[in-house]
Amino acid sequence: MAENLNLFTSTQEVIKKALQKLGYDEGMYELLKEPLRMLEVRIPVKMDNGQVKVFTGYRAQHNDAVGPTKGGVRFHPNVSEEEVKALSMWMTLKAGIVDLPYGGGKGGVICDPRQMSMGELERLSRGYVRATSQIVGPTKDIPAPDVFTNAQIMAWMMDEYSRMDEFNSPGFITGKPIVLGGSLGRDKATAQGVTIVIEEAAKRRNIDIKDARIVIQGFGNAGSFLAKFMSDLGAKVVGISDAYGALYDPEGLDIDYLLDRRDSFGTVTTLFENTISNKELLELECDILVPAAIENQLTAENAHRIKASIVVEAANGPTTSEATKILNERGILLVPDVLASAGGVTVSYFEWVQNNQGYYWTEEEVNEKLLKKMVEAFDNVYTVATSRNIDMRLAAYMVGVRKTAEASRFRGWV
Ligand code: GLU
């Protein structure tokens, strides 16, 4: 039988198992197997050549029993209704794992920002906010950056919402530039969170970070900051990659040099002649492997050849369920995406709290609070996994879904 590469249905399967383990019946699964709301919009944008192009966008709100929904908006050619739905469900899980007062949401627009001018991107971003304005808002659903969206796009979106609302609404969106109410530490938060879980996982496997060899797939926001943090901690980053290829040096790559040379989409390997493929990268000799790029990278086909003893998923959905099983059987410690990449939404929550109170924290305060949340989250998931003898993904889903299930029950929805 062919492997299930569908992120939506494989997420549903794990949610189902997690709810069963927690003792919930079929009714709870019926409620949580899909988002409560899914809005599809068409956004007309005047392009620079004078013609109008109509883009399709989505906003999914998985469940708001705990609080407003929260999650990023991605601008990417591969955005689809199913992907946005699955991603909104993962946001519920992330918020549950790090214990934030949110449910999960997610948005996306089918477009290729690499082919668009700044003016076109601004008009698209503002159009997205106008099109979804009825269901989003600081106490309803709070967007944030995701794949190929950034602080500038958040600024345009916040400005558009503030104009419609007729007052300044910084709490409408997170991941903003600092001068517009962004939080210190938000840009590095996902990578900080991944670094913290790597340190926790390494402790459990008696690996000293200073002696560790690390391979990172992806050199975007998460991958590049992570490479920097890891090399600052004394680890050897022996492999990195971007969409075009990968670099390998068993003695450790010069991360500062690579950061200096990469472009804003994280491309750097095109500058080198001696490259390897992304596929070869994943199978390199190393202690810790971090897929920080795209989905379905570790599959039944290559999971047997992975040499790392710890795999930390900084990307969303990089490992199939078949591969999860194989890695688990091989004794490899797999830290799942919904735990490993929860640092971004955690500092987004801190940003929203600071916006609501109008009082801003130092970067040290933010990092200290993030450290506490991530260590606690790792500990909870690890304890459930070991005490119940289940894999870390199922354990993370159990921890992640519990609060939303309980809140839904208290509200009388199930
Ligand atoms: N897009 C990020 C994620 O998938 C961040 C979401 C947020 O900050 O709300 O976790």
GROMACS .gro file of C-alpha atoms and ligand atoms in nm:
model
  424
    1MET     CA    1   0.000   0.000   0.000
    2ALA     CA    2   0.129   0.347  -0.083
    3GLU     CA    3   0.226   0.567   0.212
    4ASN     CA    4  -0.019   0.830   0.332
    5LEU     CA    5   0.140   1.162   0.239
    6ASN     CA    6  -0.177   1.359   0.306
    7LEU     CA    7  -0.112   1.590   0.600
    8PHE     CA    8  -0.480   1.643   0.674
    9THR     CA    9  -0.583   1.278   0.698
   10SER     CA   10  -0.266   1.174   0.882
   11THR     CA   11  -0.331   1.453   1.137
   12GLN     CA   12  -0.687   1.327   1.180
   13GLU     CA   13  -0.558   0.975   1.246
   14VAL     CA   14  -0.329   1.088   1.528
   15ILE     CA   15  -0.597   1.316   1.679
   16LYS     CA   16  -0.832   1.019   1.682
   17LYS     CA   17  -0.578   0.798   1.860
   18ALA     CA   18  -0.492   1.073   2.109
   19LEU     CA   19  -0.859   1.129   2.198
   20GLN     CA   20  -0.911   0.754   2.241
   21LYS     CA   21  -0.612   0.732   2.476
   22LEU     CA   22  -0.752   1.026   2.674
   23GLY     CA   23  -1.081   0.839   2.706
   24TYR     CA   24  -1.299   1.059   2.482
   25ASP     CA   25  -1.567   0.906   2.264
   26GLU     CA   26  -1.642   0.938   1.894
   27GLY     CA   27  -1.842   1.261   1.949
   28MET     CA   28  -1.531   1.452   2.054
   29TYR     CA   29  -1.345   1.327   1.747
   30GLU     CA   30  -1.637   1.438   1.527
   31LEU     CA   31  -1.600   1.789   1.670
   32LEU     CA   32  -1.221   1.811   1.642
   33LYS     CA   33  -1.155   1.628   1.315
   34GLU     CA   34  -1.212   1.946   1.107
   35PRO     CA   35  -1.200   2.321   1.168
   36LEU     CA   36  -1.521   2.482   1.298
   37ARG     CA   37  -1.496   2.750   1.030
   38MET     CA   38  -1.327   2.769   0.692
   39LEU     CA   39  -1.351   3.082   0.482
   40GLU     CA   40  -1.246   3.087   0.119
   41VAL     CA   41  -1.201   3.430  -0.038
   42ARG     CA   42  -1.110   3.574  -0.377
   43ILE     CA   43  -0.887   3.879  -0.362
   44PRO     CA   44  -0.860   4.111  -0.664
   45VAL     CA   45  -0.520   4.283  -0.687
   46LYS     CA   46  -0.415   4.550  -0.936
   47MET     CA   47  -0.078   4.423  -1.065
   48ASP     CA   48   0.204   4.657  -1.171
   49ASN     CA   49   0.125   4.599  -1.540
   50GLY     CA   50  -0.221   4.751  -1.486
   51GLN     CA   51  -0.409   4.422  -1.505
   52VAL     CA   52  -0.618   4.279  -1.223
   53LYS     CA   53  -0.528   3.934  -1.092
   54VAL     CA   54  -0.766   3.750  -0.858
   55PHE     CA   55  -0.596   3.543  -0.585
   56THR     CA   56  -0.759   3.268  -0.379
   57GLY     CA   57  -0.710   3.282  -0.002
   58TYR     CA   58  -0.826   3.089   0.304
   59ARG     CA   59  -0.867   3.129   0.678
   60ALA     CA   60  -0.941   2.822   0.890
   61GLN     CA   61  -1.044   2.836   1.256
   62HIS     CA   62  -1.010   2.494   1.409
   63ASN     CA   63  -1.164   2.543   1.752
   64ASP     CA   64  -1.217   2.846   1.975
   65ALA     CA   65  -1.340   2.677   2.294
   66VAL     CA   66  -1.024   2.778   2.485
   67GLY     CA   67  -0.992   3.131   2.344
   68PRO     CA   68  -0.947   3.320   2.018
   69THR     CA   69  -0.788   3.123   1.736
   70LYS     CA   70  -0.428   3.197   1.644
   71GLY     CA   71  -0.191   3.114   1.364
   72GLY     CA   72   0.006   3.235   1.067
   73VAL     CA   73  -0.083   3.329   0.711
   74ARG     CA   74   0.132   3.174   0.438
   75PHE     CA   75   0.182   3.307   0.088
   76HIS     CA   76   0.286   3.013  -0.129
   77PRO     CA   77   0.196   2.856  -0.466
   78ASN     CA   78   0.121   2.520  -0.298
   79VAL     CA   79  -0.133   2.655  -0.047
   80SER     CA   80  -0.452   2.447  -0.055
   81GLU     CA   81  -0.773   2.419   0.143
   82GLU     CA   82  -0.664   2.088   0.296
   83GLU     CA   83  -0.322   2.217   0.394
   84VAL     CA   84  -0.469   2.523   0.567
   85LYS     CA   85  -0.715   2.300   0.753
   86ALA     CA   86  -0.439   2.065   0.873
   87LEU     CA   87  -0.220   2.357   0.975
   88SER     CA   88  -0.503   2.511   1.180
   89MET     CA   89  -0.538   2.181   1.366
   90TRP     CA   90  -0.166   2.179   1.440
   91MET     CA   91  -0.198   2.529   1.583
   92THR     CA   92  -0.458   2.399   1.832
   93LEU     CA   93  -0.208   2.130   1.932
   94LYS     CA   94   0.083   2.373   1.962
   95ALA     CA   95  -0.120   2.612   2.176
   96GLY     CA   96  -0.224   2.320   2.399
   97ILE     CA   97   0.131   2.188   2.433
   98VAL     CA   98   0.277   2.522   2.547
   99ASP     CA   99  -0.043   2.604   2.736
  100LEU     CA  100  -0.158   2.925   2.567
  101PRO     CA  101  -0.517   3.057   2.597
  102TYR     CA  102  -0.583   3.003   2.226
  103GLY     CA  103  -0.731   2.763   1.976
  104GLY     CA  104  -0.574   2.701   1.636
  105GLY     CA  105  -0.618   2.905   1.321
  106LYS     CA  106  -0.433   2.932   0.994
  107GLY     CA  107  -0.452   3.124   0.670
  108GLY     CA  108  -0.299   3.114   0.327
  109VAL     CA  109  -0.303   3.272  -0.015
  110ILE     CA  110  -0.213   3.086  -0.334
  111CYS     CA  111   0.058   3.309  -0.483
  112ASP     CA  112   0.432   3.325  -0.537
  113PRO     CA  113   0.577   3.623  -0.348
  114ARG     CA  114   0.916   3.561  -0.516
  115GLN     CA  115   0.759   3.676  -0.842
  116MET     CA  116   0.575   3.978  -0.698
  117SER     CA  117   0.681   4.340  -0.644
  118MET     CA  118   0.657   4.507  -0.302
  119GLY     CA  119   0.358   4.711  -0.424
  120GLU     CA  120   0.174   4.399  -0.541
  121LEU     CA  121   0.248   4.223  -0.212
  122GLU     CA  122   0.120   4.521  -0.016
  123ARG     CA  123  -0.207   4.531  -0.212
  124LEU     CA  124  -0.250   4.154  -0.171
  125SER     CA  125  -0.184   4.172   0.206
  126ARG     CA  126  -0.435   4.455   0.252
  127GLY     CA  127  -0.686   4.272   0.029
  128TYR     CA  128  -0.654   3.958   0.240
  129VAL     CA  129  -0.741   4.151   0.556
  130ARG     CA  130  -1.043   4.320   0.395
  131ALA     CA  131  -1.165   3.985   0.262
  132THR     CA  132  -1.136   3.804   0.595
  133SER     CA  133  -1.217   4.099   0.826
  134GLN     CA  134  -1.547   3.958   0.946
  135ILE     CA  135  -1.393   3.656   1.113
  136VAL     CA  136  -1.053   3.788   1.232
  137GLY     CA  137  -0.972   4.038   1.509
  138PRO     CA  138  -0.774   4.078   1.834
  139THR     CA  139  -1.028   3.880   2.038
  140LYS     CA  140  -1.145   3.646   1.760
  141ASP     CA  141  -0.858   3.519   1.548
  142ILE     CA  142  -0.505   3.662   1.549
  143PRO     CA  143  -0.287   3.610   1.238
  144ALA     CA  144   0.095   3.599   1.229
  145PRO     CA  145   0.381   3.529   0.986
  146ASP     CA  146   0.427   3.189   0.824
  147VAL     CA  147   0.598   3.062   0.508
  148PHE     CA  148   0.702   3.361   0.287
  149THR     CA  149   0.526   3.624   0.501
  150ASN     CA  150   0.722   3.859   0.729
  151ALA     CA  151   0.711   4.159   0.962
  152GLN     CA  152   0.650   4.405   0.675
  153ILE     CA  153   0.346   4.207   0.560
  154MET     CA  154   0.218   4.199   0.921
  155ALA     CA  155   0.261   4.579   0.934
  156TRP     CA  156   0.049   4.631   0.620
  157MET     CA  157  -0.215   4.392   0.751
  158MET     CA  158  -0.225   4.565   1.090
  159ASP     CA  159  -0.252   4.906   0.923
  160GLU     CA  160  -0.539   4.789   0.704
  161TYR     CA  161  -0.726   4.643   1.000
  162SER     CA  162  -0.664   4.957   1.209
  163ARG     CA  163  -0.806   5.175   0.930
  164MET     CA  164  -1.121   4.963   0.908
  165ASP     CA  165  -1.152   4.952   1.285
  166GLU     CA  166  -1.080   5.324   1.310
  167PHE     CA  167  -0.838   5.282   1.597
  168ASN     CA  168  -0.491   5.146   1.639
  169SER     CA  169  -0.518   4.768   1.683
  170PRO     CA  170  -0.171   4.625   1.744
  171GLY     CA  171  -0.321   4.312   1.905
  172PHE     CA  172  -0.484   4.218   1.574
  173ILE     CA  173  -0.170   4.050   1.447
  174THR     CA  174   0.167   3.932   1.581
  175GLY     CA  175   0.515   3.920   1.432
  176LYS     CA  176   0.501   4.296   1.369
  177PRO     CA  177   0.804   4.526   1.343
  178ILE     CA  178   0.916   4.638   1.694
  179VAL     CA  179   0.816   5.003   1.636
  180LEU     CA  180   0.457   4.893   1.568
  181GLY     CA  181   0.427   4.690   1.888
  182GLY     CA  182   0.620   4.378   1.789
  183SER     CA  183   0.789   4.181   2.066
  184LEU     CA  184   1.162   4.165   2.112
  185GLY     CA  185   1.276   3.811   2.038
  186ARG     CA  186   0.981   3.720   1.808
  187ASP     CA  187   1.193   3.693   1.493
  188LYS     CA  188   1.423   3.436   1.652
  189ALA     CA  189   1.154   3.265   1.862
  190THR     CA  190   1.095   2.952   1.652
  191ALA     CA  191   1.468   2.879   1.636
  192GLN     CA  192   1.509   2.957   2.009
  193GLY     CA  193   1.231   2.709   2.084
  194VAL     CA  194   1.391   2.443   1.864
  195THR     CA  195   1.727   2.505   2.035
  196ILE     CA  196   1.567   2.455   2.377
  197VAL     CA  197   1.404   2.125   2.279
  198ILE     CA  198   1.730   2.007   2.118
  199GLU     CA  199   1.909   2.073   2.446
  200GLU     CA  200   1.639   1.887   2.640
  201ALA     CA  201   1.642   1.592   2.398
  202ALA     CA  202   2.023   1.578   2.404
  203LYS     CA  203   2.019   1.559   2.786
  204ARG     CA  204   1.783   1.259   2.768
  205ARG     CA  205   2.027   1.086   2.529
  206ASN     CA  206   2.343   1.190   2.716
  207ILE     CA  207   2.471   1.386   2.419
  208ASP     CA  208   2.685   1.689   2.496
  209ILE     CA  209   2.586   1.971   2.257
  210LYS     CA  210   2.951   2.079   2.239
  211ASP     CA  211   3.047   1.744   2.082
  212ALA     CA  212   2.733   1.710   1.871
  213ARG     CA  213   2.722   1.702   1.491
  214ILE     CA  214   2.407   1.862   1.356
  215VAL     CA  215   2.245   1.856   1.014
  216ILE     CA  216   1.978   2.116   0.932
  217GLN     CA  217   1.755   2.090   0.628
  218GLY     CA  218   1.638   2.440   0.530
  219PHE     CA  219   1.800   2.780   0.572
  220GLY     CA  220   1.492   3.002   0.607
  221ASN     CA  221   1.388   3.182   0.926
  222ALA     CA  222   1.395   2.876   1.152
  223GLY     CA  223   1.687   2.689   0.991
  224SER     CA  224   1.928   2.980   0.966
  225PHE     CA  225   1.880   3.118   1.319
  226LEU     CA  226   1.900   2.763   1.448
  227ALA     CA  227   2.232   2.702   1.270
  228LYS     CA  228   2.364   3.018   1.434
  229PHE     CA  229   2.241   2.924   1.784
  230MET     CA  230   2.382   2.573   1.751
  231SER     CA  231   2.723   2.687   1.635
  232ASP     CA  232   2.726   2.951   1.913
  233LEU     CA  233   2.665   2.668   2.161
  234GLY     CA  234   2.975   2.495   2.024
  235ALA     CA  235   2.803   2.226   1.814
  236LYS     CA  236   2.936   2.137   1.470
  237VAL     CA  237   2.679   2.216   1.202
  238VAL     CA  238   2.804   1.968   0.942
  239GLY     CA  239   2.523   2.007   0.686
  240ILE     CA  240   2.268   2.266   0.577
  241SER     CA  241   2.048   2.296   0.270
  242ASP     CA  242   1.810   2.522   0.079
  243ALA     CA  243   1.560   2.451  -0.200
  244TYR     CA  244   1.843   2.413  -0.454
  245GLY     CA  245   2.091   2.180  -0.281
  246ALA     CA  246   2.293   2.111   0.031
  247LEU     CA  247   2.638   2.178   0.175
  248TYR     CA  248   2.839   1.928   0.381
  249ASP     CA  249   3.159   1.966   0.579
  250PRO     CA  250   3.243   1.701   0.841
  251GLU     CA  251   3.459   1.959   1.020
  252GLY     CA  252   3.163   2.200   1.057
  253LEU     CA  253   3.041   2.472   0.819
  254ASP     CA  254   3.119   2.843   0.868
  255ILE     CA  255   2.768   2.952   0.962
  256ASP     CA  256   2.843   3.326   0.997
  257TYR     CA  257   2.978   3.329   0.643
  258LEU     CA  258   2.673   3.145   0.508
  259LEU     CA  259   2.432   3.378   0.691
  260ASP     CA  260   2.610   3.672   0.544
  261ARG     CA  261   2.578   3.539   0.188
  262ARG     CA  262   2.220   3.404   0.182
  263ASP     CA  263   1.932   3.597   0.024
  264SER     CA  264   1.600   3.687   0.188
  265PHE     CA  265   1.442   3.354   0.082
  266GLY     CA  266   1.725   3.158   0.247
  267THR     CA  267   1.913   3.065  -0.073
  268VAL     CA  268   2.288   3.015  -0.034
  269THR     CA  269   2.393   2.684  -0.193
  270THR     CA  270   2.378   2.828  -0.547
  271LEU     CA  271   2.702   3.013  -0.463
  272PHE     CA  272   2.895   2.685  -0.423
  273GLU     CA  273   3.013   2.423  -0.671
  274ASN     CA  274   3.060   2.137  -0.430
  275THR     CA  275   2.704   2.058  -0.325
  276ILE     CA  276   2.512   1.742  -0.238
  277SER     CA  277   2.139   1.677  -0.278
  278ASN     CA  278   1.875   1.731  -0.009
  279LYS     CA  279   1.817   1.357  -0.013
  280GLU     CA  280   2.184   1.283   0.063
  281LEU     CA  281   2.183   1.548   0.335
  282LEU     CA  282   1.915   1.367   0.536
  283GLU     CA  283   2.121   1.048   0.543
  284LEU     CA  284   2.447   1.205   0.659
  285GLU     CA  285   2.641   1.075   0.958
  286CYS     CA  286   2.535   1.301   1.249
  287ASP     CA  287   2.390   1.304   1.603
  288ILE     CA  288   2.098   1.540   1.552
  289LEU     CA  289   1.896   1.588   1.234
  290VAL     CA  290   1.663   1.887   1.205
  291PRO     CA  291   1.425   1.896   0.909
  292ALA     CA  292   1.339   2.269   0.895
  293ALA     CA  293   1.208   2.298   0.541
  294ILE     CA  294   0.902   2.128   0.396
  295GLU     CA  295   0.669   1.834   0.458
  296ASN     CA  296   0.713   1.463   0.381
  297GLN     CA  297   1.094   1.453   0.385
  298LEU     CA  298   1.141   1.148   0.607
  299THR     CA  299   0.940   0.863   0.457
  300ALA     CA  300   0.922   0.483   0.462
  301GLU     CA  301   1.177   0.495   0.182
  302ASN     CA  302   1.463   0.669   0.370
  303ALA     CA  303   1.375   0.628   0.741
  304HIS     CA  304   1.586   0.310   0.765
  305ARG     CA  305   1.894   0.500   0.651
  306ILE     CA  306   1.873   0.796   0.892
  307LYS     CA  307   2.190   0.793   1.105
  308ALA     CA  308   2.101   1.058   1.364
  309SER     CA  309   2.002   0.947   1.715
  310ILE     CA  310   1.771   1.248   1.760
  311VAL     CA  311   1.539   1.397   1.495
  312VAL     CA  312   1.383   1.733   1.578
  313GLU     CA  313   1.107   1.854   1.345
  314ALA     CA  314   1.142   2.231   1.305
  315ALA     CA  315   0.927   2.223   0.988
  316ASN     CA  316   0.559   2.134   0.986
  317GLY     CA  317   0.495   1.771   0.889
  318PRO     CA  318   0.841   1.662   0.766
  319THR     CA  319   0.796   1.297   0.877
  320THR     CA  320   0.525   1.061   0.749
  321SER     CA  321   0.344   0.829   0.990
  322GLU     CA  322   0.521   0.527   0.841
  323ALA     CA  323   0.858   0.697   0.898
  324THR     CA  324   0.756   0.796   1.251
  325LYS     CA  325   0.696   0.428   1.324
  326ILE     CA  326   1.027   0.318   1.173
  327LEU     CA  327   1.232   0.583   1.356
  328ASN     CA  328   1.060   0.492   1.679
  329GLU     CA  329   1.129   0.121   1.631
  330ARG     CA  330   1.493   0.202   1.560
  331GLY     CA  331   1.515   0.381   1.896
  332ILE     CA  332   1.562   0.726   1.742
  333LEU     CA  333   1.417   1.003   1.959
  334LEU     CA  334   1.177   1.200   1.737
  335VAL     CA  335   1.068   1.538   1.872
  336PRO     CA  336   0.749   1.622   1.678
  337ASP     CA  337   0.673   1.949   1.498
  338VAL     CA  338   0.383   2.050   1.720
  339LEU     CA  339   0.625   2.058   2.016
  340ALA     CA  340   0.954   2.157   1.849
  341SER     CA  341   0.818   2.453   1.652
  342ALA     CA  342   0.590   2.597   1.921
  343GLY     CA  343   0.837   2.873   2.015
  344GLY     CA  344   0.702   3.104   1.742
  345VAL     CA  345   0.343   3.104   1.860
  346THR     CA  346   0.460   3.123   2.223
  347VAL     CA  347   0.636   3.456   2.165
  348SER     CA  348   0.341   3.566   1.948
  349TYR     CA  349   0.128   3.516   2.256
  350PHE     CA  350   0.376   3.726   2.458
  351GLU     CA  351   0.351   3.994   2.187
  352TRP     CA  352  -0.030   3.996   2.210
  353VAL     CA  353  -0.015   4.016   2.592
  354GLN     CA  354   0.226   4.313   2.569
  355ASN     CA  355  -0.006   4.482   2.314
  356ASN     CA  356  -0.308   4.430   2.536
  357GLN     CA  357  -0.137   4.575   2.843
  358GLY     CA  358   0.058   4.843   2.654
  359TYR     CA  359   0.372   4.761   2.851
  360TYR     CA  360   0.672   4.604   2.683
  361TRP     CA  361   0.924   4.352   2.810
  362THR     CA  362   1.300   4.327   2.757
  363GLU     CA  363   1.440   4.056   2.531
  364GLU     CA  364   1.578   3.881   2.842
  365GLU     CA  365   1.230   3.867   2.996
  366VAL     CA  366   1.084   3.727   2.674
  367ASN     CA  367   1.357   3.462   2.642
  368GLU     CA  368   1.328   3.362   3.006
  369LYS     CA  369   0.951   3.310   2.972
  370LEU     CA  370   0.999   3.119   2.646
  371LEU     CA  371   1.259   2.891   2.807
  372LYS     CA  372   1.022   2.808   3.091
  373LYS     CA  373   0.731   2.728   2.855
  374MET     CA  374   0.939   2.511   2.622
  375VAL     CA  375   1.116   2.314   2.898
  376GLU     CA  376   0.783   2.243   3.068
  377ALA     CA  377   0.625   2.142   2.737
  378PHE     CA  378   0.911   1.906   2.651
  379ASP     CA  379   0.899   1.755   2.996
  380ASN     CA  380   0.522   1.696   2.985
  381VAL     CA  381   0.534   1.531   2.645
  382TYR     CA  382   0.840   1.320   2.731
  383THR     CA  383   0.679   1.201   3.053
  384VAL     CA  384   0.357   1.099   2.876
  385ALA     CA  385   0.560   0.919   2.607
  386THR     CA  386   0.777   0.723   2.849
  387SER     CA  387   0.512   0.647   3.110
  388ARG     CA  388   0.265   0.522   2.848
  389ASN     CA  389   0.529   0.368   2.625
  390ILE     CA  390   0.409   0.557   2.315
  391ASP     CA  391   0.593   0.768   2.061
  392MET     CA  392   0.655   1.140   2.119
  393ARG     CA  393   0.413   1.241   1.842
  394LEU     CA  394   0.116   1.063   1.993
  395ALA     CA  395   0.218   1.193   2.339
  396ALA     CA  396   0.237   1.549   2.204
  397TYR     CA  397  -0.108   1.516   2.046
  398MET     CA  398  -0.248   1.390   2.375
  399VAL     CA  399  -0.102   1.684   2.567
  400GLY     CA  400  -0.199   1.926   2.287
  401VAL     CA  401  -0.561   1.827   2.236
  402ARG     CA  402  -0.657   1.780   2.601
  403LYS     CA  403  -0.734   2.144   2.686
  404THR     CA  404  -0.948   2.204   2.378
  405ALA     CA  405  -1.140   1.881   2.438
  406GLU     CA  406  -1.203   1.972   2.802
  407ALA     CA  407  -1.306   2.330   2.718
  408SER     CA  408  -1.542   2.203   2.447
  409ARG     CA  409  -1.700   1.964   2.696
  410PHE     CA  410  -1.742   2.235   2.964
  411ARG     CA  411  -1.906   2.462   2.707
  412GLY     CA  412  -2.150   2.184   2.632
  413TRP     CA  413  -2.047   2.145   2.268
  414VAL     CA  414  -2.004   1.768   2.300
  415GLU     N1  415   0.324   3.043   1.177
  415GLU     C1  416   0.382   3.008   1.302
  415GLU     C2  417   0.345   2.866   1.340
  415GLU     O1  418   0.308   2.788   1.256
  415GLU     C3  419   0.352   3.109   1.410
  415GLU     C4  420   0.209   3.129   1.443
  415GLU     C5  421   0.187   3.244   1.537
  415GLU     O2  422   0.284   3.307   1.575
  415GLU     O3  423   0.072   3.270   1.571
  415GLU     O4  424   0.357   2.826   1.453
   0.00000   0.00000   0.00000
